[in-house]
Short mmCIF file of C-alpha atoms and ligand atoms in Angstrom, two decimals:
data_model
loop_
_atom_site.label_atom_id
_atom_site.label_comp_id
_atom_site.label_asym_id
_atom_site.label_seq_id
_atom_site.Cartn_x
_atom_site.Cartn_y
_atom_site.Cartn_z
CA UNK R 1 53.31 145.98 110.07
CA UNK R 2 56.50 146.66 111.98
CA UNK R 3 57.51 150.29 111.58
CA UNK R 4 60.58 150.39 109.38
CA UNK R 5 62.80 153.43 109.15
CA UNK R 6 62.43 153.11 105.39
CA UNK R 7 58.79 151.90 105.44
CA UNK R 8 57.06 154.96 103.96
CA UNK R 9 56.57 153.68 100.41
CA UNK R 10 55.80 150.06 101.32
CA UNK R 11 52.29 148.62 101.31
CA UNK R 12 53.21 145.10 102.46
CA UNK R 13 55.05 143.93 105.53
CA UNK R 14 58.44 142.33 104.91
CA UNK R 15 58.34 138.55 104.80
CA UNK R 16 59.94 137.31 108.05
CA UNK R 17 62.20 135.04 106.00
CA UNK R 18 63.49 138.09 104.18
CA UNK R 19 64.14 139.82 107.48
CA UNK R 20 66.12 136.82 108.64
CA UNK R 21 67.95 136.59 105.35
CA UNK R 22 68.92 140.25 105.15
CA UNK R 23 69.79 141.01 108.76
CA UNK R 24 73.36 141.74 109.80
CA UNK R 25 72.86 142.55 113.47
CA UNK R 26 73.99 139.01 114.33
CA UNK R 27 77.48 139.93 113.17
CA UNK R 28 77.71 143.73 112.94
CA UNK R 29 76.75 144.39 116.58
CA UNK R 30 80.47 144.56 117.31
CA UNK R 31 80.53 147.82 115.36
CA UNK R 32 78.34 149.43 118.05
CA UNK R 33 81.06 151.53 119.74
CA UNK R 34 82.17 152.86 116.34
CA UNK R 35 78.60 153.52 115.24
CA UNK R 36 78.02 155.54 118.39
CA UNK R 37 81.29 157.43 118.04
CA UNK R 38 80.44 158.25 114.40
CA UNK R 39 76.92 159.37 115.28
CA UNK R 40 78.15 161.60 118.08
CA UNK R 41 80.61 163.30 115.74
CA UNK R 42 77.88 163.62 113.11
CA UNK R 43 75.46 165.20 115.59
CA UNK R 44 78.15 167.61 116.78
CA UNK R 45 78.78 168.66 113.19
CA UNK R 46 75.02 169.01 112.50
CA UNK R 47 74.72 171.40 115.45
CA UNK R 48 77.78 173.35 114.33
CA UNK R 49 76.24 174.06 110.92
CA UNK R 50 72.81 174.79 112.41
CA UNK R 51 70.94 171.69 111.18
CA UNK R 52 70.09 170.77 114.78
CA UNK R 53 70.21 172.91 117.92
CA UNK R 54 72.95 172.70 120.54
CA UNK R 55 70.42 171.36 123.00
CA UNK R 56 69.41 168.62 120.54
CA UNK R 57 73.06 167.78 120.04
CA UNK R 58 73.64 167.49 123.78
CA UNK R 59 70.66 165.20 124.21
CA UNK R 60 71.68 163.04 121.24
CA UNK R 61 75.29 162.74 122.38
CA UNK R 62 74.35 161.88 125.96
CA UNK R 63 71.67 159.40 124.93
CA UNK R 64 74.01 157.72 122.49
CA UNK R 65 76.43 157.21 125.38
CA UNK R 66 73.61 155.61 127.32
CA UNK R 67 72.72 153.34 124.40
CA UNK R 68 76.36 152.39 124.00
CA UNK R 69 76.44 151.37 127.65
CA UNK R 70 73.27 149.34 127.24
CA UNK R 71 74.63 147.50 124.21
CA UNK R 72 77.92 146.77 125.96
CA UNK R 73 76.00 145.38 128.93
CA UNK R 74 73.84 143.23 126.66
CA UNK R 75 70.76 145.18 127.72
CA UNK R 76 69.57 146.24 124.30
CA UNK R 77 67.64 143.36 122.75
CA UNK R 78 68.51 142.80 119.11
CA UNK R 79 65.54 142.51 116.74
CA UNK R 80 65.92 140.94 113.35
CA UNK R 81 63.43 143.34 111.81
CA UNK R 82 65.76 146.23 112.68
CA UNK R 83 68.33 144.74 110.31
CA UNK R 84 71.64 146.08 111.50
CA UNK R 85 73.53 147.94 114.20
CA UNK R 86 72.85 151.32 112.62
CA UNK R 87 69.08 150.85 112.78
CA UNK R 88 69.27 149.50 116.32
CA UNK R 89 71.13 152.53 117.58
CA UNK R 90 68.92 154.99 115.71
CA UNK R 91 65.71 153.29 116.79
CA UNK R 92 66.83 153.19 120.44
CA UNK R 93 67.65 156.87 120.19
CA UNK R 94 64.25 157.70 118.72
CA UNK R 95 62.52 155.61 121.35
CA UNK R 96 64.23 157.71 124.03
CA UNK R 97 64.20 161.14 122.37
CA UNK R 98 61.28 161.07 119.92
CA UNK R 99 61.63 163.67 117.14
CA UNK R 100 65.09 164.73 118.29
CA UNK R 101 66.30 161.19 117.57
CA UNK R 102 64.61 161.36 114.18
CA UNK R 103 66.95 164.22 113.21
CA UNK R 104 70.22 162.31 113.63
CA UNK R 105 70.25 160.71 110.18
CA UNK R 106 70.24 164.17 108.53
CA UNK R 107 72.82 164.47 105.75
CA UNK R 108 74.04 160.91 105.96
CA UNK R 109 72.99 157.41 104.88
CA UNK R 110 73.77 153.97 106.14
CA UNK R 111 76.11 153.65 103.19
CA UNK R 112 78.59 156.26 104.40
CA UNK R 113 77.79 155.28 107.98
CA UNK R 114 78.78 151.61 107.61
CA UNK R 115 81.91 152.63 105.74
CA UNK R 116 82.83 155.01 108.59
CA UNK R 117 82.13 152.38 111.24
CA UNK R 118 84.33 149.91 109.41
CA UNK R 119 87.14 152.40 109.01
CA UNK R 120 87.06 153.19 112.73
CA UNK R 121 86.99 149.48 113.50
CA UNK R 122 89.91 148.68 111.20
CA UNK R 123 91.90 151.60 112.60
CA UNK R 124 91.60 150.11 116.09
CA UNK R 125 92.24 146.61 114.80
CA UNK R 126 95.46 147.77 113.16
CA UNK R 127 96.64 149.17 116.49
CA UNK R 128 95.72 145.97 118.29
CA UNK R 129 97.37 143.65 115.75
CA UNK R 130 100.44 145.88 115.74
CA UNK R 131 100.71 145.43 119.51
CA UNK R 132 100.46 141.66 119.21
CA UNK R 133 103.10 141.62 116.48
CA UNK R 134 105.39 143.70 118.65
CA UNK R 135 104.91 141.24 121.54
CA UNK R 136 105.74 138.34 119.26
CA UNK R 137 108.84 140.08 117.94
CA UNK R 138 109.89 140.81 121.52
CA UNK R 139 109.47 137.14 122.40
CA UNK R 140 111.81 136.19 119.54
CA UNK R 141 114.37 138.84 120.48
CA UNK R 142 114.29 137.73 124.13
CA UNK R 143 115.16 134.21 122.94
CA UNK R 144 118.31 135.49 121.25
CA UNK R 145 120.11 135.84 124.57
CA UNK R 146 118.74 132.59 125.98
CA UNK R 147 119.96 130.73 122.90
CA UNK R 148 123.15 132.73 122.35
CA UNK R 149 125.29 129.57 122.47
CA UNK R 150 123.25 127.54 119.99
CA UNK R 151 124.20 126.98 116.37
CA UNK R 152 121.57 125.49 114.09
CA UNK R 153 121.76 124.01 110.65
CA UNK R 154 119.96 126.20 108.14
CA UNK R 155 118.22 124.49 105.27
CA UNK R 156 117.26 125.01 101.70
CA UNK R 157 114.97 122.38 100.17
CA UNK R 158 114.95 120.99 103.73
CA UNK R 159 118.51 119.82 103.05
CA UNK R 160 121.28 120.96 105.37
CA UNK R 161 122.91 124.03 103.87
CA UNK R 162 125.00 126.25 106.15
CA UNK R 163 125.16 126.85 109.88
CA UNK R 164 123.66 129.94 111.52
CA UNK R 165 123.26 131.10 115.09
CA UNK R 166 119.85 130.18 116.52
CA UNK R 167 119.36 133.92 117.05
CA UNK R 168 119.61 134.39 113.30
CA UNK R 169 116.47 132.28 112.94
CA UNK R 170 114.67 134.28 115.61
CA UNK R 171 115.59 137.57 113.99
CA UNK R 172 114.51 136.30 110.58
CA UNK R 173 110.99 136.10 112.00
CA UNK R 174 111.35 139.57 113.50
CA UNK R 175 112.11 140.90 110.04
CA UNK R 176 109.02 139.28 108.54
CA UNK R 177 106.76 140.52 111.30
CA UNK R 178 108.46 143.92 111.08
CA UNK R 179 107.43 144.16 107.43
CA UNK R 180 103.92 143.09 108.42
CA UNK R 181 103.80 145.95 110.90
CA UNK R 182 105.05 148.43 108.31
CA UNK R 183 102.46 147.13 105.84
CA UNK R 184 99.70 147.72 108.39
CA UNK R 185 100.90 151.28 108.96
CA UNK R 186 100.83 151.89 105.24
CA UNK R 187 97.35 150.39 105.00
CA UNK R 188 96.28 152.74 107.80
CA UNK R 189 96.92 155.71 105.51
CA UNK R 190 94.07 154.58 103.27
CA UNK R 191 91.88 153.40 106.16
CA UNK R 192 92.07 156.66 108.05
CA UNK R 193 89.92 158.66 105.64
CA UNK R 194 86.48 160.02 106.50
CA UNK R 195 83.51 158.61 104.58
CA UNK R 196 80.81 160.23 106.65
CA UNK R 197 78.80 162.86 104.78
CA UNK R 198 79.12 161.14 101.41
CA UNK R 199 75.50 160.24 102.22
CA UNK R 200 73.88 157.61 100.01
CA UNK R 201 76.09 158.06 96.96
CA UNK R 202 75.80 161.62 95.68
CA UNK R 203 76.48 163.76 98.72
CA UNK R 204 73.83 166.13 100.04
CA UNK R 205 72.27 169.51 99.38
CA UNK R 206 72.46 170.23 103.13
CA UNK R 207 75.26 172.51 104.35
CA UNK R 208 77.23 169.82 106.24
CA UNK R 209 80.88 170.27 107.24
CA UNK R 210 82.67 167.07 106.36
CA UNK R 211 86.06 168.35 107.47
CA UNK R 212 84.70 168.92 110.95
CA UNK R 213 83.34 165.36 111.15
CA UNK R 214 86.68 164.04 109.94
CA UNK R 215 88.55 166.08 112.55
CA UNK R 216 86.26 164.97 115.34
CA UNK R 217 86.84 161.34 114.43
CA UNK R 218 90.59 161.75 114.07
CA UNK R 219 90.61 160.98 110.36
CA UNK R 220 93.46 162.49 108.38
CA UNK R 221 91.42 163.40 105.29
CA UNK R 222 87.94 163.57 103.81
CA UNK R 223 87.10 161.11 101.04
CA UNK R 224 86.87 163.03 97.77
CA UNK R 225 84.12 161.27 95.82
CA UNK R 226 80.78 160.23 97.27
CA UNK R 227 80.14 157.56 94.63
CA UNK R 228 83.51 156.01 95.39
CA UNK R 229 82.86 156.07 99.14
CA UNK R 230 79.67 154.03 98.92
CA UNK R 231 81.30 151.33 96.85
CA UNK R 232 84.83 151.36 98.27
CA UNK R 233 86.01 148.41 100.33
CA UNK R 234 89.64 148.60 99.20
CA UNK R 235 90.71 149.43 102.73
CA UNK R 236 89.08 146.26 104.02
CA UNK R 237 90.61 144.08 101.32
CA UNK R 238 94.00 145.60 102.06
CA UNK R 239 93.67 145.10 105.79
CA UNK R 240 92.61 141.51 105.24
CA UNK R 241 95.54 140.98 102.90
CA UNK R 242 97.89 142.32 105.60
CA UNK R 243 96.32 139.82 107.99
CA UNK R 244 96.70 137.01 105.50
CA UNK R 245 100.39 137.67 105.06
CA UNK R 246 100.85 137.69 108.84
CA UNK R 247 99.00 134.37 108.88
CA UNK R 248 101.25 133.02 106.14
CA UNK R 249 104.32 134.00 108.15
CA UNK R 250 102.89 132.42 111.26
CA UNK R 251 102.09 129.31 109.28
CA UNK R 252 105.62 128.86 107.93
CA UNK R 253 107.01 129.38 111.41
CA UNK R 254 104.55 126.84 112.82
CA UNK R 255 105.46 124.35 110.10
CA UNK R 256 109.15 124.76 110.83
CA UNK R 257 108.67 124.21 114.54
CA UNK R 258 106.38 121.22 113.93
CA UNK R 259 109.24 119.66 111.98
CA UNK R 260 111.75 120.60 114.68
CA UNK R 261 109.47 119.02 117.28
CA UNK R 262 109.52 115.60 115.57
CA UNK R 263 111.56 112.77 117.07
CA UNK R 264 113.53 112.73 113.80
CA UNK R 265 114.70 116.33 114.27
CA UNK R 266 114.42 116.63 118.04
CA UNK R 267 115.51 120.29 118.00
CA UNK R 268 112.69 121.55 120.14
CA UNK R 269 110.78 120.88 123.31
CA UNK R 270 107.34 122.45 123.58
CA UNK R 271 105.86 123.10 127.01
CA UNK R 272 103.11 120.73 128.15
CA UNK R 273 100.75 123.67 128.42
CA UNK R 274 100.95 124.16 124.67
CA UNK R 275 100.78 120.55 123.51
CA UNK R 276 98.00 117.99 123.62
CA UNK R 277 97.78 114.23 123.90
CA UNK R 278 96.24 111.38 121.95
CA UNK R 279 93.04 109.65 122.99
CA UNK R 280 94.55 106.26 122.15
CA UNK R 281 98.37 106.49 122.07
CA UNK R 282 99.55 107.18 125.60
CA UNK R 283 103.02 108.36 124.66
CA UNK R 284 101.88 111.10 122.29
CA UNK R 285 102.56 114.80 122.66
CA UNK R 286 101.18 116.65 119.71
CA UNK R 287 101.94 120.19 118.56
CA UNK R 288 98.26 120.98 118.05
CA UNK R 289 98.63 124.69 118.75
CA UNK R 290 101.25 125.00 116.02
CA UNK R 291 99.18 122.85 113.69
CA UNK R 292 96.13 125.01 114.25
CA UNK R 293 98.14 128.20 113.73
CA UNK R 294 99.15 126.65 110.40
CA UNK R 295 95.61 125.46 109.70
CA UNK R 296 93.80 128.61 110.72
CA UNK R 297 95.93 130.62 108.30
CA UNK R 298 93.54 129.27 105.66
CA UNK R 299 90.85 131.57 106.99
CA UNK R 300 92.40 135.03 106.49
CA UNK R 301 93.98 133.86 103.24
CA UNK R 302 90.56 132.72 102.01
CA UNK R 303 88.99 135.95 103.29
CA UNK R 304 91.07 138.01 100.86
CA UNK R 305 89.72 135.93 98.00
CA UNK R 306 86.21 136.14 99.40
CA UNK R 307 86.35 139.95 99.55
CA UNK R 308 87.82 140.30 96.08
CA UNK R 309 85.14 138.06 94.61
CA UNK R 310 82.55 140.00 96.58
CA UNK R 311 83.49 143.37 95.10
CA UNK R 312 84.69 142.43 91.63
CA UNK R 313 81.34 142.51 89.82
CA UNK R 314 79.63 145.31 91.70
CA UNK R 315 78.54 148.42 89.83
CA UNK R 316 78.66 151.79 91.57
CA UNK R 317 77.78 152.51 94.32
CA UNK R 318 76.41 150.68 97.37
CA UNK R 319 75.02 147.20 96.78
CA UNK R 320 73.74 144.99 99.55
CA UNK R 321 76.36 142.37 98.66
CA UNK R 322 78.75 144.59 100.60
CA UNK R 323 77.10 143.60 103.85
CA UNK R 324 78.93 140.27 103.52
CA UNK R 325 82.30 142.04 103.78
CA UNK R 326 82.15 142.03 107.56
CA UNK R 327 81.91 138.25 107.90
CA UNK R 328 85.16 137.75 106.02
CA UNK R 329 87.08 140.63 107.60
CA UNK R 330 85.98 140.00 111.20
CA UNK R 331 86.84 136.32 110.97
CA UNK R 332 90.23 137.10 109.48
CA UNK R 333 90.90 139.60 112.25
CA UNK R 334 89.77 137.33 115.10
CA UNK R 335 91.71 134.40 113.71
CA UNK R 336 95.00 136.24 113.30
CA UNK R 337 94.58 137.90 116.66
CA UNK R 338 94.14 134.54 118.44
CA UNK R 339 97.05 132.99 116.54
CA UNK R 340 99.40 135.86 117.37
CA UNK R 341 98.58 135.70 121.04
CA UNK R 342 99.37 132.00 121.31
CA UNK R 343 102.39 132.26 119.03
CA UNK R 344 104.11 134.64 121.45
CA UNK R 345 103.42 132.25 124.33
CA UNK R 346 104.82 129.27 122.41
CA UNK R 347 107.93 131.21 121.41
CA UNK R 348 108.53 132.12 125.03
CA UNK R 349 107.90 128.63 126.38
CA UNK R 350 109.78 126.45 123.88
CA UNK R 351 113.25 125.08 124.65
CA UNK R 352 115.95 124.20 122.17
CA UNK R 353 117.30 120.67 122.70
CA UNK R 354 120.97 121.56 122.71
CA UNK R 355 122.26 117.99 123.10
CA UNK R 356 120.32 116.65 120.14
CA UNK R 357 121.22 119.63 117.99
CA UNK R 358 124.91 119.50 118.90
CA UNK R 359 125.16 115.74 118.46
CA UNK R 360 124.54 116.11 114.72
CA UNK R 361 125.75 119.64 114.02
CA UNK R 362 128.84 118.39 112.15
CA UNK R 363 126.67 116.37 109.76
CA UNK R 364 125.62 117.53 106.32
CA UNK R 365 128.83 119.41 105.38
CA UNK R 366 127.62 122.74 106.75
CA UNK R 367 131.22 124.00 106.28
CA UNK R 368 131.48 123.14 102.57
CA UNK R 369 130.58 126.61 101.33
CA UNK R 370 133.04 128.19 103.78
CA UNK R 371 135.75 125.90 102.45
CA UNK R 372 134.90 127.02 98.93
CA UNK R 373 135.16 130.64 100.07
CA UNK R 374 138.55 129.83 101.64
CA UNK R 375 139.67 128.66 98.18
CA UNK R 376 138.35 131.86 96.62
CA UNK R 377 140.44 133.80 99.13
CA UNK R 378 143.48 131.83 97.91
CA UNK R 379 142.79 133.12 94.41
CA UNK R 380 140.90 130.09 93.06
CA UNK R 381 138.05 131.01 90.67
CA UNK R 382 134.68 130.46 92.35
CA UNK R 383 133.47 127.78 89.92
CA UNK R 384 136.74 125.86 90.26
CA UNK R 385 136.48 126.09 94.04
CA UNK R 386 132.90 124.80 93.88
CA UNK R 387 133.98 121.82 91.80
CA UNK R 388 136.96 121.10 94.07
CA UNK R 389 134.90 121.14 97.27
CA UNK R 390 132.20 119.03 95.58
CA UNK R 391 134.84 116.39 94.89
CA UNK R 392 136.14 116.60 98.47
CA UNK R 393 132.56 116.12 99.76
CA UNK R 394 132.22 113.06 97.55
CA UNK R 395 135.54 111.76 98.92
CA UNK R 396 134.26 112.28 102.49
CA UNK R 397 131.04 110.44 101.67
CA UNK R 398 133.01 107.48 100.35
CA UNK R 399 135.09 107.46 103.54
CA UNK R 400 132.17 108.30 105.86
CA UNK R 401 134.01 111.27 107.34
CA UNK R 402 133.79 115.04 107.59
CA UNK R 403 135.76 117.63 105.64
CA UNK R 404 137.71 118.44 108.81
CA UNK R 405 138.78 114.76 109.06
CA UNK R 406 140.61 114.85 105.70
CA UNK R 407 144.38 114.95 105.88
CA UNK R 408 146.29 117.94 104.52
CA UNK R 409 147.64 115.69 101.74
CA UNK R 410 144.13 114.65 100.73
CA UNK R 411 143.06 118.29 100.71
CA UNK R 412 146.16 119.42 98.78
CA UNK R 413 145.65 116.63 96.24
CA UNK R 414 142.38 118.34 95.41
CA UNK R 415 143.89 121.84 95.32
CA UNK R 416 147.51 122.84 95.85
CA UNK R 417 146.48 126.30 97.09
CA UNK R 418 145.32 124.74 100.36
CA UNK R 419 147.64 125.04 103.34
CA UNK R 420 147.54 124.14 107.01
CA UNK R 421 145.37 127.14 107.96
CA UNK R 422 142.42 125.44 106.22
CA UNK R 423 141.65 123.68 109.50
CA UNK R 424 140.78 127.12 110.85
CA UNK R 425 137.72 127.27 108.60
CA UNK R 426 136.62 123.63 108.68
CA UNK R 427 134.00 122.44 111.11
CA UNK R 428 130.70 124.10 111.96
CA UNK R 429 132.04 126.39 114.70
CA UNK R 430 134.72 127.76 112.37
CA UNK R 431 132.20 128.16 109.59
CA UNK R 432 130.01 130.24 111.84
CA UNK R 433 132.96 132.33 113.00
CA UNK R 434 133.86 133.08 109.39
CA UNK R 435 130.62 134.88 108.54
CA UNK R 436 131.13 138.60 108.41
CA UNK R 437 128.87 140.04 105.72
CA UNK R 438 126.05 142.37 106.74
CA UNK R 439 122.91 140.45 107.65
CA UNK R 440 124.66 137.07 107.83
CA UNK R 441 124.24 134.41 110.49
CA UNK R 442 127.59 134.82 112.30
CA UNK R 443 128.31 136.31 115.72
CA UNK R 444 129.12 139.94 114.89
CA UNK R 445 126.41 140.54 112.28
CA UNK R 446 123.80 138.84 114.46
CA UNK R 447 124.86 140.84 117.53
CA UNK R 448 124.49 143.99 115.46
CA UNK R 449 120.98 143.04 114.38
CA UNK R 450 119.95 142.09 117.93
CA UNK R 451 120.99 145.58 118.95
CA UNK R 452 118.93 147.04 116.13
CA UNK R 453 115.81 145.09 117.12
CA UNK R 454 116.23 145.84 120.81
CA UNK R 455 116.28 149.54 120.03
CA UNK R 456 113.42 149.21 117.56
CA UNK R 457 111.27 147.33 120.08
CA UNK R 458 112.43 149.47 123.01
CA UNK R 459 113.54 146.39 124.94
N1 LIG L 501 73.88 146.49 107.07
C1 LIG L 501 74.31 147.17 105.90
C2 LIG L 501 75.72 146.72 105.53
O1 LIG L 501 76.35 146.20 106.35
C3 LIG L 501 74.30 148.63 106.13
C4 LIG L 501 74.11 149.46 104.89
C5 LIG L 501 72.75 149.29 104.39
N2 LIG L 501 72.48 150.17 103.31
C6 LIG L 501 71.44 150.01 102.49
N3 LIG L 501 71.30 150.86 101.55
N4 LIG L 501 70.60 149.03 102.62
O2 LIG L 501 76.16 146.88 104.41
#
């Protein structure tokens, strides 16, 4: 029977179907660099407290480096019967170092080991996703200058509402992705905790120094309860949730741009490099990248549910169910990473169709609310102003004209507080110019926010 690291009490060989069913090396091999890093720190700590000699430590650390190189180069064959990445690394070490390798697993278990590997992995992943988010934000901010002259209709219920500068749209996405970045940093606080040394579930009678391991691995604290450590995947659920919200933001952006890319809207031109054609309709140019960014958001969003269902019925402490956590989290991470990368490229490459946008920018009474606010400034109660402008809009609809086309007499018939200066607020350009509140879509507030984001993103 194949020699198993845990084979001592077994009389029968494992059924090969069980080996195939229980293995995780097919998906946890990507934890190899973290497993090696964790083992090197562990060996260093073991030597420090006298559980192995300095010479043993040096051999273990150097050989682990070697094994890491072999795995990276695809030179370490994976064997189903060795189950997972932890067993592969340990068995390779023992093959090379004999009894010295057999000392490495002193004072630890795969339960605290896999938790540590995952924490190191997620810590890196947070840094990587943060970088991609920053690139995407920068792409939006860079558009602000390119599109400085463009005014867009903003919608609620997909009905024209009020005008905003195009840059206001771009910065709205910066805000969302900014919160996503802050959320990741907050998540990092709970990720960056050292599990190693919690051993199987109860800690150990050996004189290990958990603080030293934590320091060596750059963790900010040592986890306080060994039972909790073995069962805890909160940090992974949280990270996946952060990813799912990024995906949701990407998806709403993609949806918006898919709509803008339609012939009916015609606001946007997407570069050929980021669109695809139809196998039958020769004229087609489809926003497949945006559609897949929208579609792939299903994966991280589903992963959060998958992880919560995975952990919700588990008793303390480690249960093998937890092995499934990696499938959900890795897929969520890979998906969001790929989406973010392409999103930045699409944002950079897209062009606003100024002529189409401008041709219809006076439609939809985008200045109605500004007219109401003009009335408020003349002392009219808000509700009365609302009613008055509603009636004027109805009048325009019956005459097929815009508010700015109404004569002063028509306007004054609706409200005698209106005077000639009303024409200074009517029309989309005037409506835009009138915005002054903090965070609004007019020139000054938007310019202020561009400045903020440029400083924030060091652009
Ligand atoms: N491959 C396992 C996982 O990913 C490692 C931990 C195994 N622990 C155990 N007691 N069988 O969860």
